[in-house]
């Protein structure tokens, strides 16, 4: 290793999106390697609105691996972190930075420690898939720092060992996680079905709900489902394989009615499996489903797809911007903000949709008409904490602007 005496710090910063599954992953056949019992398909969300930024640094002056999440130091001793670090380290190659006069050989990486700082641009407590973006970003940025030559597919198999859904965040657009057959998990990887430009009409509105009960984590929830649900076996064997084929076809043809039908049915079946689990798991908020179902049935074909992960937040996918404006209008009617809220923090992300709805302040929300398809439309003031307007987005990127680094280039500690 060149310049051992000098206390140099070499670092890389990357940004990785989160994703929402439209055909769900639920259930593992191997707990430690994180191998699923079925394929799944997701849409990557625009990193501008929902992403993780991670800076990874290496220096001969670091005496242990350390990590900070949203500014707070966290332990790296968990098996999932350890596995990702080990897998990436074992694939490291020589690295040379001529400008700084640094040379690290493949062998040196075994003895060098890393510092990792990670930051989510959305509230971690909101129950949005932060572990997917987080592990994908950890693996992607470490791979760049250590000059790992493997492609995204191979990296996805490493991110998978941090959190299953993380493997799908290695790509933008529409992504399939192939469950694979091998016991060692080498063929359980993510592949891109289409990039984000393929179907760029879609608009996504996420309703982040306010009252969140203590939830069962995905990891333990799916373990209990595998142990106790009969329905999950039927789902994995008979239902999902057919839906995967149909969903790939719907995405390829930008066939929104089929896409919406499959996404809603799959979310509902996943939650039916949760209810079929002993003791039953309740994740979902059904008021929003009721509104969307009524609206979709009042139209000739579905306008909006809904999907829920292991929590009560609703992810709504509108077929285009015009529909997204009608959707937001309906959502704001049913779920007005509590009295102390302000509009700029109630609708975040791509706020420009608010103009299409004709809402510029809170008074405009009070004046919204009820949706024509609903008799005696109810209002649930304060039930939603805020809405995020976004769209399908791109995969991981390296950030070359040094100002975006989360660690100091001199000390390798959080800025
Ligand atoms: C409901 O990937 O969070 O979001 O692999 O145990 O870390 P682990 O679970 P995780 O599970 C995600 C489940 C889901 C559906 C999905 O994203 O496909």
CSV table of N, CA and C in Angstrom, one decimal, residues 251-390:
chain,number,residue,atom,x,y,z
A,251,UNK,N,-46.4,-4.7,-18.6
A,251,UNK,CA,-45.4,-3.6,-18.6
A,251,UNK,C,-44.8,-3.4,-20.0
A,252,UNK,N,-44.6,-4.6,-20.7
A,252,UNK,CA,-44.0,-4.5,-22.0
A,252,UNK,C,-45.0,-3.7,-22.9
A,253,UNK,N,-46.3,-3.9,-22.8
A,253,UNK,CA,-47.2,-3.3,-23.7
A,253,UNK,C,-47.8,-2.0,-23.1
A,254,UNK,N,-47.3,-1.6,-22.0
A,254,UNK,CA,-47.9,-0.4,-21.3
A,254,UNK,C,-49.4,-0.5,-21.2
A,255,UNK,N,-49.8,-1.7,-20.8
A,255,UNK,CA,-51.3,-2.0,-20.7
A,255,UNK,C,-51.7,-1.7,-19.3
A,256,UNK,N,-52.2,-0.4,-19.1
A,256,UNK,CA,-52.6,0.0,-17.7
A,256,UNK,C,-53.7,-0.8,-17.1
A,257,UNK,N,-54.8,-1.1,-17.8
A,257,UNK,CA,-55.8,-1.9,-17.1
A,257,UNK,C,-55.3,-3.2,-16.5
A,258,UNK,N,-54.5,-4.0,-17.3
A,258,UNK,CA,-53.9,-5.2,-16.8
A,258,UNK,C,-53.0,-5.0,-15.7
A,259,UNK,N,-52.1,-3.9,-15.8
A,259,UNK,CA,-51.1,-3.6,-14.8
A,259,UNK,C,-51.9,-3.3,-13.5
A,260,UNK,N,-52.9,-2.5,-13.5
A,260,UNK,CA,-53.7,-2.1,-12.3
A,260,UNK,C,-54.4,-3.3,-11.7
A,261,UNK,N,-55.0,-4.1,-12.6
A,261,UNK,CA,-55.7,-5.3,-12.1
A,261,UNK,C,-54.7,-6.2,-11.3
A,262,UNK,N,-53.6,-6.5,-11.9
A,262,UNK,CA,-52.6,-7.4,-11.3
A,262,UNK,C,-52.0,-6.8,-10.0
A,263,UNK,N,-51.7,-5.5,-10.1
A,263,UNK,CA,-51.0,-4.9,-8.9
A,263,UNK,C,-52.0,-4.9,-7.7
A,264,UNK,N,-53.2,-4.5,-7.9
A,264,UNK,CA,-54.2,-4.5,-6.8
A,264,UNK,C,-54.5,-5.9,-6.3
A,265,UNK,N,-54.7,-6.8,-7.3
A,265,UNK,CA,-55.0,-8.2,-6.8
A,265,UNK,C,-53.9,-8.8,-6.0
A,266,UNK,N,-52.6,-8.5,-6.5
A,266,UNK,CA,-51.5,-9.1,-5.8
A,266,UNK,C,-51.3,-8.5,-4.4
A,267,UNK,N,-51.5,-7.1,-4.3
A,267,UNK,CA,-51.4,-6.5,-3.0
A,267,UNK,C,-52.5,-7.1,-2.1
A,268,UNK,N,-53.7,-7.2,-2.6
A,268,UNK,CA,-54.8,-7.8,-1.7
A,268,UNK,C,-54.5,-9.2,-1.3
A,269,UNK,N,-53.9,-10.0,-2.2
A,269,UNK,CA,-53.6,-11.4,-1.9
A,269,UNK,C,-52.5,-11.5,-0.8
A,270,UNK,N,-51.5,-10.6,-1.0
A,270,UNK,CA,-50.4,-10.6,0.0
A,270,UNK,C,-51.0,-10.3,1.4
A,271,UNK,N,-51.9,-9.3,1.5
A,271,UNK,CA,-52.5,-9.0,2.8
A,271,UNK,C,-53.5,-10.1,3.2
A,272,UNK,N,-54.1,-10.8,2.3
A,272,UNK,CA,-54.9,-12.0,2.7
A,272,UNK,C,-54.0,-13.0,3.3
A,273,UNK,N,-52.8,-13.2,2.8
A,273,UNK,CA,-51.8,-14.1,3.4
A,273,UNK,C,-51.5,-13.7,4.8
A,274,UNK,N,-51.3,-12.3,5.0
A,274,UNK,CA,-51.0,-11.8,6.3
A,274,UNK,C,-52.2,-12.1,7.3
A,275,UNK,N,-53.4,-12.0,6.8
A,275,UNK,CA,-54.6,-12.4,7.7
A,275,UNK,C,-54.6,-13.9,7.9
A,276,UNK,N,-54.1,-14.7,7.0
A,276,UNK,CA,-54.1,-16.1,7.1
A,276,UNK,C,-53.0,-16.6,8.0
A,277,UNK,N,-52.2,-15.7,8.4
A,277,UNK,CA,-51.0,-16.0,9.3
A,277,UNK,C,-51.5,-16.1,10.7
A,278,UNK,N,-50.8,-17.0,11.5
A,278,UNK,CA,-51.3,-17.2,12.9
A,278,UNK,C,-50.1,-16.8,13.9
A,279,UNK,N,-50.3,-15.7,14.7
A,279,UNK,CA,-51.5,-14.8,14.8
A,279,UNK,C,-51.6,-13.9,13.6
A,280,UNK,N,-52.8,-13.5,13.2
A,280,UNK,CA,-52.9,-12.7,12.0
A,280,UNK,C,-52.2,-11.3,12.0
A,281,UNK,N,-51.7,-10.9,10.9
A,281,UNK,CA,-51.0,-9.6,10.8
A,281,UNK,C,-51.9,-8.7,10.0
A,282,UNK,N,-52.1,-7.5,10.6
A,282,UNK,CA,-52.9,-6.4,9.9
A,282,UNK,C,-51.9,-5.3,9.5
A,283,UNK,N,-51.8,-5.0,8.3
A,283,UNK,CA,-50.9,-3.9,7.8
A,283,UNK,C,-51.7,-2.7,7.2
A,284,UNK,N,-52.8,-3.1,6.6
A,284,UNK,CA,-53.4,-2.2,5.6
A,284,UNK,C,-54.4,-1.2,6.1
A,285,UNK,N,-54.6,-0.1,5.4
A,285,UNK,CA,-55.6,0.9,5.7
A,285,UNK,C,-56.6,0.7,4.5
A,286,UNK,N,-57.8,0.3,4.8
A,286,UNK,CA,-58.7,-0.1,3.7
A,286,UNK,C,-59.6,1.1,3.2
A,287,UNK,N,-59.6,2.3,3.9
A,287,UNK,CA,-60.4,3.4,3.4
A,287,UNK,C,-60.0,3.8,2.0
A,288,UNK,N,-58.6,3.8,1.8
A,288,UNK,CA,-58.1,4.3,0.5
A,288,UNK,C,-58.5,3.3,-0.6
A,289,UNK,N,-58.4,2.0,-0.3
A,289,UNK,CA,-58.8,1.0,-1.3
A,289,UNK,C,-60.3,1.2,-1.7
A,290,UNK,N,-61.1,1.4,-0.7
A,290,UNK,CA,-62.6,1.6,-0.9
A,290,UNK,C,-62.8,2.8,-2.0
A,291,UNK,N,-62.1,3.9,-1.7
A,291,UNK,CA,-62.2,5.0,-2.6
A,291,UNK,C,-61.8,4.7,-4.0
A,292,UNK,N,-60.6,4.1,-4.1
A,292,UNK,CA,-60.0,3.8,-5.5
A,292,UNK,C,-60.9,2.7,-6.2
A,293,UNK,N,-61.3,1.7,-5.5
A,293,UNK,CA,-62.2,0.7,-6.1
A,293,UNK,C,-63.5,1.3,-6.6
A,294,UNK,N,-64.1,2.1,-5.9
A,294,UNK,CA,-65.4,2.7,-6.3
A,294,UNK,C,-65.1,3.6,-7.6
A,295,UNK,N,-64.0,4.3,-7.6
A,295,UNK,CA,-63.7,5.2,-8.7
A,295,UNK,C,-63.4,4.3,-9.9
A,296,UNK,N,-62.5,3.3,-9.8
A,296,UNK,CA,-62.2,2.5,-10.9
A,296,UNK,C,-63.4,1.8,-11.5
A,297,UNK,N,-64.4,1.4,-10.6
A,297,UNK,CA,-65.6,0.7,-11.1
A,297,UNK,C,-66.5,1.6,-11.8
A,298,UNK,N,-66.5,2.9,-11.5
A,298,UNK,CA,-67.3,3.9,-12.1
A,298,UNK,C,-66.8,4.3,-13.5
A,299,UNK,N,-65.6,4.0,-13.8
A,299,UNK,CA,-65.0,4.3,-15.1
A,299,UNK,C,-65.0,3.1,-16.0
A,300,UNK,N,-64.8,3.3,-17.3
A,300,UNK,CA,-64.8,2.1,-18.2
A,300,UNK,C,-63.7,1.1,-17.9
A,301,UNK,N,-62.5,1.7,-17.6
A,301,UNK,CA,-61.4,0.8,-17.2
A,301,UNK,C,-60.6,1.5,-16.0
A,302,UNK,N,-59.8,0.7,-15.3
A,302,UNK,CA,-59.1,1.2,-14.1
A,302,UNK,C,-58.3,2.5,-14.4
A,303,UNK,N,-58.4,3.4,-13.5
A,303,UNK,CA,-57.6,4.7,-13.6
A,303,UNK,C,-56.3,4.6,-12.7
A,304,UNK,N,-56.5,3.9,-11.6
A,304,UNK,CA,-55.4,4.0,-10.6
A,304,UNK,C,-55.2,2.6,-10.1
A,305,UNK,N,-53.9,2.2,-9.8
A,305,UNK,CA,-53.6,1.0,-9.2
A,305,UNK,C,-53.2,1.3,-7.7
A,306,UNK,N,-53.5,0.4,-6.8
A,306,UNK,CA,-53.1,0.7,-5.4
A,306,UNK,C,-52.2,-0.5,-5.0
A,307,UNK,N,-51.3,-0.3,-4.1
A,307,UNK,CA,-50.5,-1.4,-3.5
A,307,UNK,C,-50.0,-1.0,-2.2
A,308,UNK,N,-50.0,-1.9,-1.2
A,308,UNK,CA,-49.5,-1.7,0.2
A,308,UNK,C,-48.4,-2.6,0.5
A,309,UNK,N,-47.4,-2.2,1.1
A,309,UNK,CA,-46.3,-3.1,1.6
A,309,UNK,C,-46.7,-3.4,3.1
A,310,UNK,N,-45.6,-3.8,3.8
A,310,UNK,CA,-45.9,-4.2,5.2
A,310,UNK,C,-46.1,-3.0,6.1
A,311,UNK,N,-47.1,-2.2,5.8
A,311,UNK,CA,-47.5,-1.1,6.6
A,311,UNK,C,-48.7,-0.4,6.0
A,312,UNK,N,-49.2,0.6,6.7
A,312,UNK,CA,-50.5,1.2,6.2
A,312,UNK,C,-50.4,2.2,5.1
A,313,UNK,N,-49.2,2.6,4.7
A,313,UNK,CA,-49.1,3.7,3.7
A,313,UNK,C,-49.6,3.1,2.3
A,314,UNK,N,-50.4,3.9,1.6
A,314,UNK,CA,-50.9,3.5,0.3
A,314,UNK,C,-50.0,4.0,-0.8
A,315,UNK,N,-49.6,3.2,-1.7
A,315,UNK,CA,-48.9,3.6,-2.9
A,315,UNK,C,-49.9,3.5,-4.1
A,316,UNK,N,-50.2,4.7,-4.7
A,316,UNK,CA,-51.2,4.7,-5.8
A,316,UNK,C,-50.5,5.1,-7.1
A,317,UNK,N,-50.8,4.3,-8.1
A,317,UNK,CA,-50.2,4.6,-9.4
A,317,UNK,C,-51.2,5.0,-10.4
A,318,UNK,N,-51.1,6.2,-10.9
A,318,UNK,CA,-52.1,6.7,-11.8
A,318,UNK,C,-51.6,6.6,-13.2
A,319,UNK,N,-52.6,6.3,-14.1
A,319,UNK,CA,-52.1,6.0,-15.5
A,319,UNK,C,-51.5,7.2,-16.2
A,320,UNK,N,-51.8,8.4,-15.9
A,320,UNK,CA,-51.2,9.6,-16.4
A,320,UNK,C,-51.4,10.8,-15.5
A,321,UNK,N,-50.8,11.9,-16.0
A,321,UNK,CA,-50.8,13.1,-15.1
A,321,UNK,C,-52.3,13.6,-14.9
A,322,UNK,N,-53.1,13.5,-15.9
A,322,UNK,CA,-54.5,14.0,-15.8
A,322,UNK,C,-55.2,13.2,-14.7
A,323,UNK,N,-55.0,11.9,-14.8
A,323,UNK,CA,-55.7,11.0,-13.8
A,323,UNK,C,-55.1,11.3,-12.4
A,324,UNK,N,-53.7,11.6,-12.4
A,324,UNK,CA,-53.1,11.8,-11.1
A,324,UNK,C,-53.7,13.1,-10.4
A,325,UNK,N,-54.0,14.1,-11.2
A,325,UNK,CA,-54.6,15.3,-10.7
A,325,UNK,C,-56.0,15.0,-10.1
A,326,UNK,N,-56.8,14.2,-10.8
A,326,UNK,CA,-58.1,13.8,-10.3
A,326,UNK,C,-58.0,12.9,-9.0
A,327,UNK,N,-56.9,12.1,-9.0
A,327,UNK,CA,-56.7,11.3,-7.8
A,327,UNK,C,-56.3,12.2,-6.6
A,328,UNK,N,-55.4,13.1,-6.9
A,328,UNK,CA,-55.0,14.0,-5.7
A,328,UNK,C,-56.2,14.8,-5.3
A,329,UNK,N,-57.0,15.2,-6.2
A,329,UNK,CA,-58.2,16.0,-5.8
A,329,UNK,C,-59.1,15.1,-4.9
A,330,UNK,N,-59.3,13.9,-5.3
A,330,UNK,CA,-60.2,13.0,-4.4
A,330,UNK,C,-59.5,12.7,-3.1
A,331,UNK,N,-58.2,12.5,-3.1
A,331,UNK,CA,-57.5,12.2,-1.9
A,331,UNK,C,-57.5,13.4,-0.9
A,332,UNK,N,-57.3,14.6,-1.5
A,332,UNK,CA,-57.4,15.8,-0.6
A,332,UNK,C,-58.8,16.1,-0.1
A,333,UNK,N,-59.8,15.7,-0.9
A,333,UNK,CA,-61.2,15.8,-0.4
A,333,UNK,C,-61.4,14.9,0.8
A,334,UNK,N,-61.0,13.6,0.6
A,334,UNK,CA,-61.3,12.6,1.7
A,334,UNK,C,-60.3,12.8,2.9
A,335,UNK,N,-59.1,13.2,2.6
A,335,UNK,CA,-58.1,13.3,3.7
A,335,UNK,C,-57.5,14.7,3.8
A,336,UNK,N,-58.4,15.7,4.2
A,336,UNK,CA,-57.8,17.0,4.4
A,336,UNK,C,-56.8,17.0,5.5
A,337,UNK,N,-55.9,18.0,5.5
A,337,UNK,CA,-54.8,18.0,6.5
A,337,UNK,C,-55.4,18.5,7.9
A,338,UNK,N,-54.8,18.2,9.0
A,338,UNK,CA,-55.3,18.7,10.2
A,338,UNK,C,-55.0,20.2,10.3
A,339,UNK,N,-55.7,20.9,11.1
A,339,UNK,CA,-55.8,22.3,11.1
A,339,UNK,C,-54.4,23.0,11.2
A,340,UNK,N,-53.5,22.4,11.8
A,340,UNK,CA,-52.2,23.1,12.0
A,340,UNK,C,-51.2,22.9,10.9
A,341,UNK,N,-51.6,22.1,9.8
A,341,UNK,CA,-50.7,21.7,8.7
A,341,UNK,C,-50.5,22.9,7.8
A,342,UNK,N,-49.5,22.9,7.0
A,342,UNK,CA,-49.4,23.8,5.9
A,342,UNK,C,-49.2,23.1,4.6
A,343,UNK,N,-49.7,23.6,3.5
A,343,UNK,CA,-49.8,22.9,2.3
A,343,UNK,C,-48.5,22.4,1.7
A,344,UNK,N,-47.5,23.3,1.9
A,344,UNK,CA,-46.2,22.9,1.3
A,344,UNK,C,-45.5,21.7,2.0
A,345,UNK,N,-46.0,21.4,3.2
A,345,UNK,CA,-45.4,20.1,3.8
A,345,UNK,C,-46.5,19.0,3.8
A,346,UNK,N,-47.7,19.3,3.3
A,346,UNK,CA,-48.7,18.3,3.2
A,346,UNK,C,-48.7,17.5,1.9
A,347,UNK,N,-48.3,18.3,0.8
A,347,UNK,CA,-48.0,17.6,-0.5
A,347,UNK,C,-46.6,17.9,-0.9
A,348,UNK,N,-45.8,16.8,-0.9
A,348,UNK,CA,-44.4,17.0,-1.1
A,348,UNK,C,-44.0,16.2,-2.4
A,349,UNK,N,-42.7,16.3,-2.8
A,349,UNK,CA,-42.3,15.7,-4.1
A,349,UNK,C,-42.6,16.6,-5.2
A,350,UNK,N,-43.2,16.1,-6.3
A,350,UNK,CA,-43.6,16.9,-7.4
A,350,UNK,C,-44.8,17.7,-7.1
A,351,UNK,N,-44.7,18.9,-6.5
A,351,UNK,CA,-45.8,19.7,-6.1
A,351,UNK,C,-46.6,20.3,-7.3
A,352,UNK,N,-46.0,20.2,-8.5
A,352,UNK,CA,-46.7,20.9,-9.6
A,352,UNK,C,-48.0,20.3,-9.9
A,353,UNK,N,-48.3,19.1,-9.5
A,353,UNK,CA,-49.6,18.4,-9.7
A,353,UNK,C,-50.7,19.2,-9.0
A,354,UNK,N,-50.3,19.9,-7.9
A,354,UNK,CA,-51.3,20.7,-7.2
A,354,UNK,C,-51.9,21.8,-8.0
A,355,UNK,N,-51.1,22.4,-8.9
A,355,UNK,CA,-51.7,23.4,-9.8
A,355,UNK,C,-52.7,22.8,-10.7
A,356,UNK,N,-52.5,21.6,-11.2
A,356,UNK,CA,-53.5,20.9,-12.1
A,356,UNK,C,-54.8,20.7,-11.3
A,357,UNK,N,-54.7,20.5,-10.0
A,357,UNK,CA,-55.9,20.3,-9.2
A,357,UNK,C,-56.5,21.6,-8.8
A,358,UNK,N,-55.8,22.7,-9.1
A,358,UNK,CA,-56.3,24.0,-8.8
A,358,UNK,C,-56.3,24.3,-7.3
A,359,UNK,N,-55.3,23.7,-6.6
A,359,UNK,CA,-55.2,24.0,-5.1
A,359,UNK,C,-53.9,24.8,-4.9
A,360,UNK,N,-54.1,26.0,-4.4
A,360,UNK,CA,-52.9,26.8,-4.0
A,360,UNK,C,-52.8,27.1,-2.5
A,361,UNK,N,-53.9,27.0,-1.8
A,361,UNK,CA,-53.8,27.0,-0.4
A,361,UNK,C,-54.8,26.1,0.3
A,362,UNK,N,-54.8,26.1,1.7
A,362,UNK,CA,-55.6,25.2,2.4
A,362,UNK,C,-57.1,25.4,2.2
A,363,UNK,N,-57.5,26.7,1.9
A,363,UNK,CA,-58.9,27.0,1.7
A,363,UNK,C,-59.4,26.3,0.4
A,364,UNK,N,-58.5,26.1,-0.6
A,364,UNK,CA,-58.9,25.4,-1.8
A,364,UNK,C,-59.3,24.0,-1.5
A,365,UNK,N,-58.6,23.4,-0.5
A,365,UNK,CA,-58.9,22.0,-0.2
A,365,UNK,C,-60.3,21.9,0.4
A,366,UNK,N,-60.6,22.8,1.3
A,366,UNK,CA,-61.9,22.8,1.9
A,366,UNK,C,-63.0,22.9,0.9
A,367,UNK,N,-62.7,23.6,-0.2
A,367,UNK,CA,-63.8,23.9,-1.2
A,367,UNK,C,-63.9,22.8,-2.3
A,368,UNK,N,-63.0,21.8,-2.2
A,368,UNK,CA,-63.1,20.7,-3.2
A,368,UNK,C,-64.4,20.0,-3.2
A,369,UNK,N,-64.9,19.7,-4.4
A,369,UNK,CA,-66.2,19.0,-4.5
A,369,UNK,C,-66.0,17.5,-4.1
A,370,UNK,N,-67.1,16.8,-3.6
A,370,UNK,CA,-66.9,15.4,-3.4
A,370,UNK,C,-66.8,14.6,-4.7
A,371,UNK,N,-66.1,13.5,-4.7
A,371,UNK,CA,-66.1,12.7,-5.9
A,371,UNK,C,-67.5,12.3,-6.4
A,372,UNK,N,-67.8,12.4,-7.7
A,372,UNK,CA,-69.2,12.2,-8.1
A,372,UNK,C,-69.6,10.7,-7.9
A,373,UNK,N,-68.6,9.8,-7.9
A,373,UNK,CA,-69.0,8.3,-7.8
A,373,UNK,C,-69.4,7.9,-6.4
A,374,UNK,N,-69.2,8.8,-5.4
A,374,UNK,CA,-69.4,8.4,-4.0
A,374,UNK,C,-70.6,9.2,-3.4
A,375,UNK,N,-71.6,8.4,-2.9
A,375,UNK,CA,-72.7,9.1,-2.2
A,375,UNK,C,-72.2,9.3,-0.8
A,376,UNK,N,-72.6,10.3,-0.1
A,376,UNK,CA,-72.3,10.6,1.3
A,376,UNK,C,-70.8,10.5,1.5
A,377,UNK,N,-70.0,11.1,0.6
A,377,UNK,CA,-68.5,10.9,0.8
A,377,UNK,C,-68.0,11.4,2.2
A,378,UNK,N,-67.2,10.6,2.8
A,378,UNK,CA,-66.7,10.9,4.1
A,378,UNK,C,-65.4,11.7,4.1
A,379,UNK,N,-65.1,12.4,5.2
A,379,UNK,CA,-63.8,13.0,5.3
A,379,UNK,C,-63.1,12.4,6.5
A,380,UNK,N,-61.8,12.2,6.3
A,380,UNK,CA,-61.0,11.7,7.4
A,380,UNK,C,-59.9,12.6,7.7
A,381,UNK,N,-60.2,13.7,8.3
A,381,UNK,CA,-59.3,14.8,8.5
A,381,UNK,C,-58.1,14.3,9.4
A,382,UNK,N,-56.9,14.6,9.0
A,382,UNK,CA,-55.7,14.3,9.8
A,382,UNK,C,-55.3,12.8,9.7
A,383,UNK,N,-56.0,12.0,9.0
A,383,UNK,CA,-55.6,10.5,9.0
A,383,UNK,C,-54.3,10.4,8.1
A,384,UNK,N,-54.2,11.2,7.2
A,384,UNK,CA,-52.9,11.2,6.4
A,384,UNK,C,-52.0,12.2,6.9
A,385,UNK,N,-50.7,11.8,7.0
A,385,UNK,CA,-49.8,12.8,7.5
A,385,UNK,C,-49.2,13.7,6.4
A,386,UNK,N,-49.0,13.1,5.2
A,386,UNK,CA,-48.7,13.9,4.0
A,386,UNK,C,-48.7,13.0,2.8
A,387,UNK,N,-48.7,13.6,1.6
A,387,UNK,CA,-48.7,12.9,0.4
A,387,UNK,C,-47.3,13.2,-0.3
A,388,UNK,N,-46.8,12.1,-1.0
A,388,UNK,CA,-45.6,12.3,-1.8
A,388,UNK,C,-46.0,12.1,-3.3
A,389,UNK,N,-45.8,13.1,-4.1
A,389,UNK,CA,-46.1,12.9,-5.6
A,389,UNK,C,-44.8,12.6,-6.3
A,390,UNK,N,-44.7,11.4,-7.0
A,390,UNK,CA,-43.5,11.1,-7.6
A,390,UNK,C,-43.8,10.3,-8.9
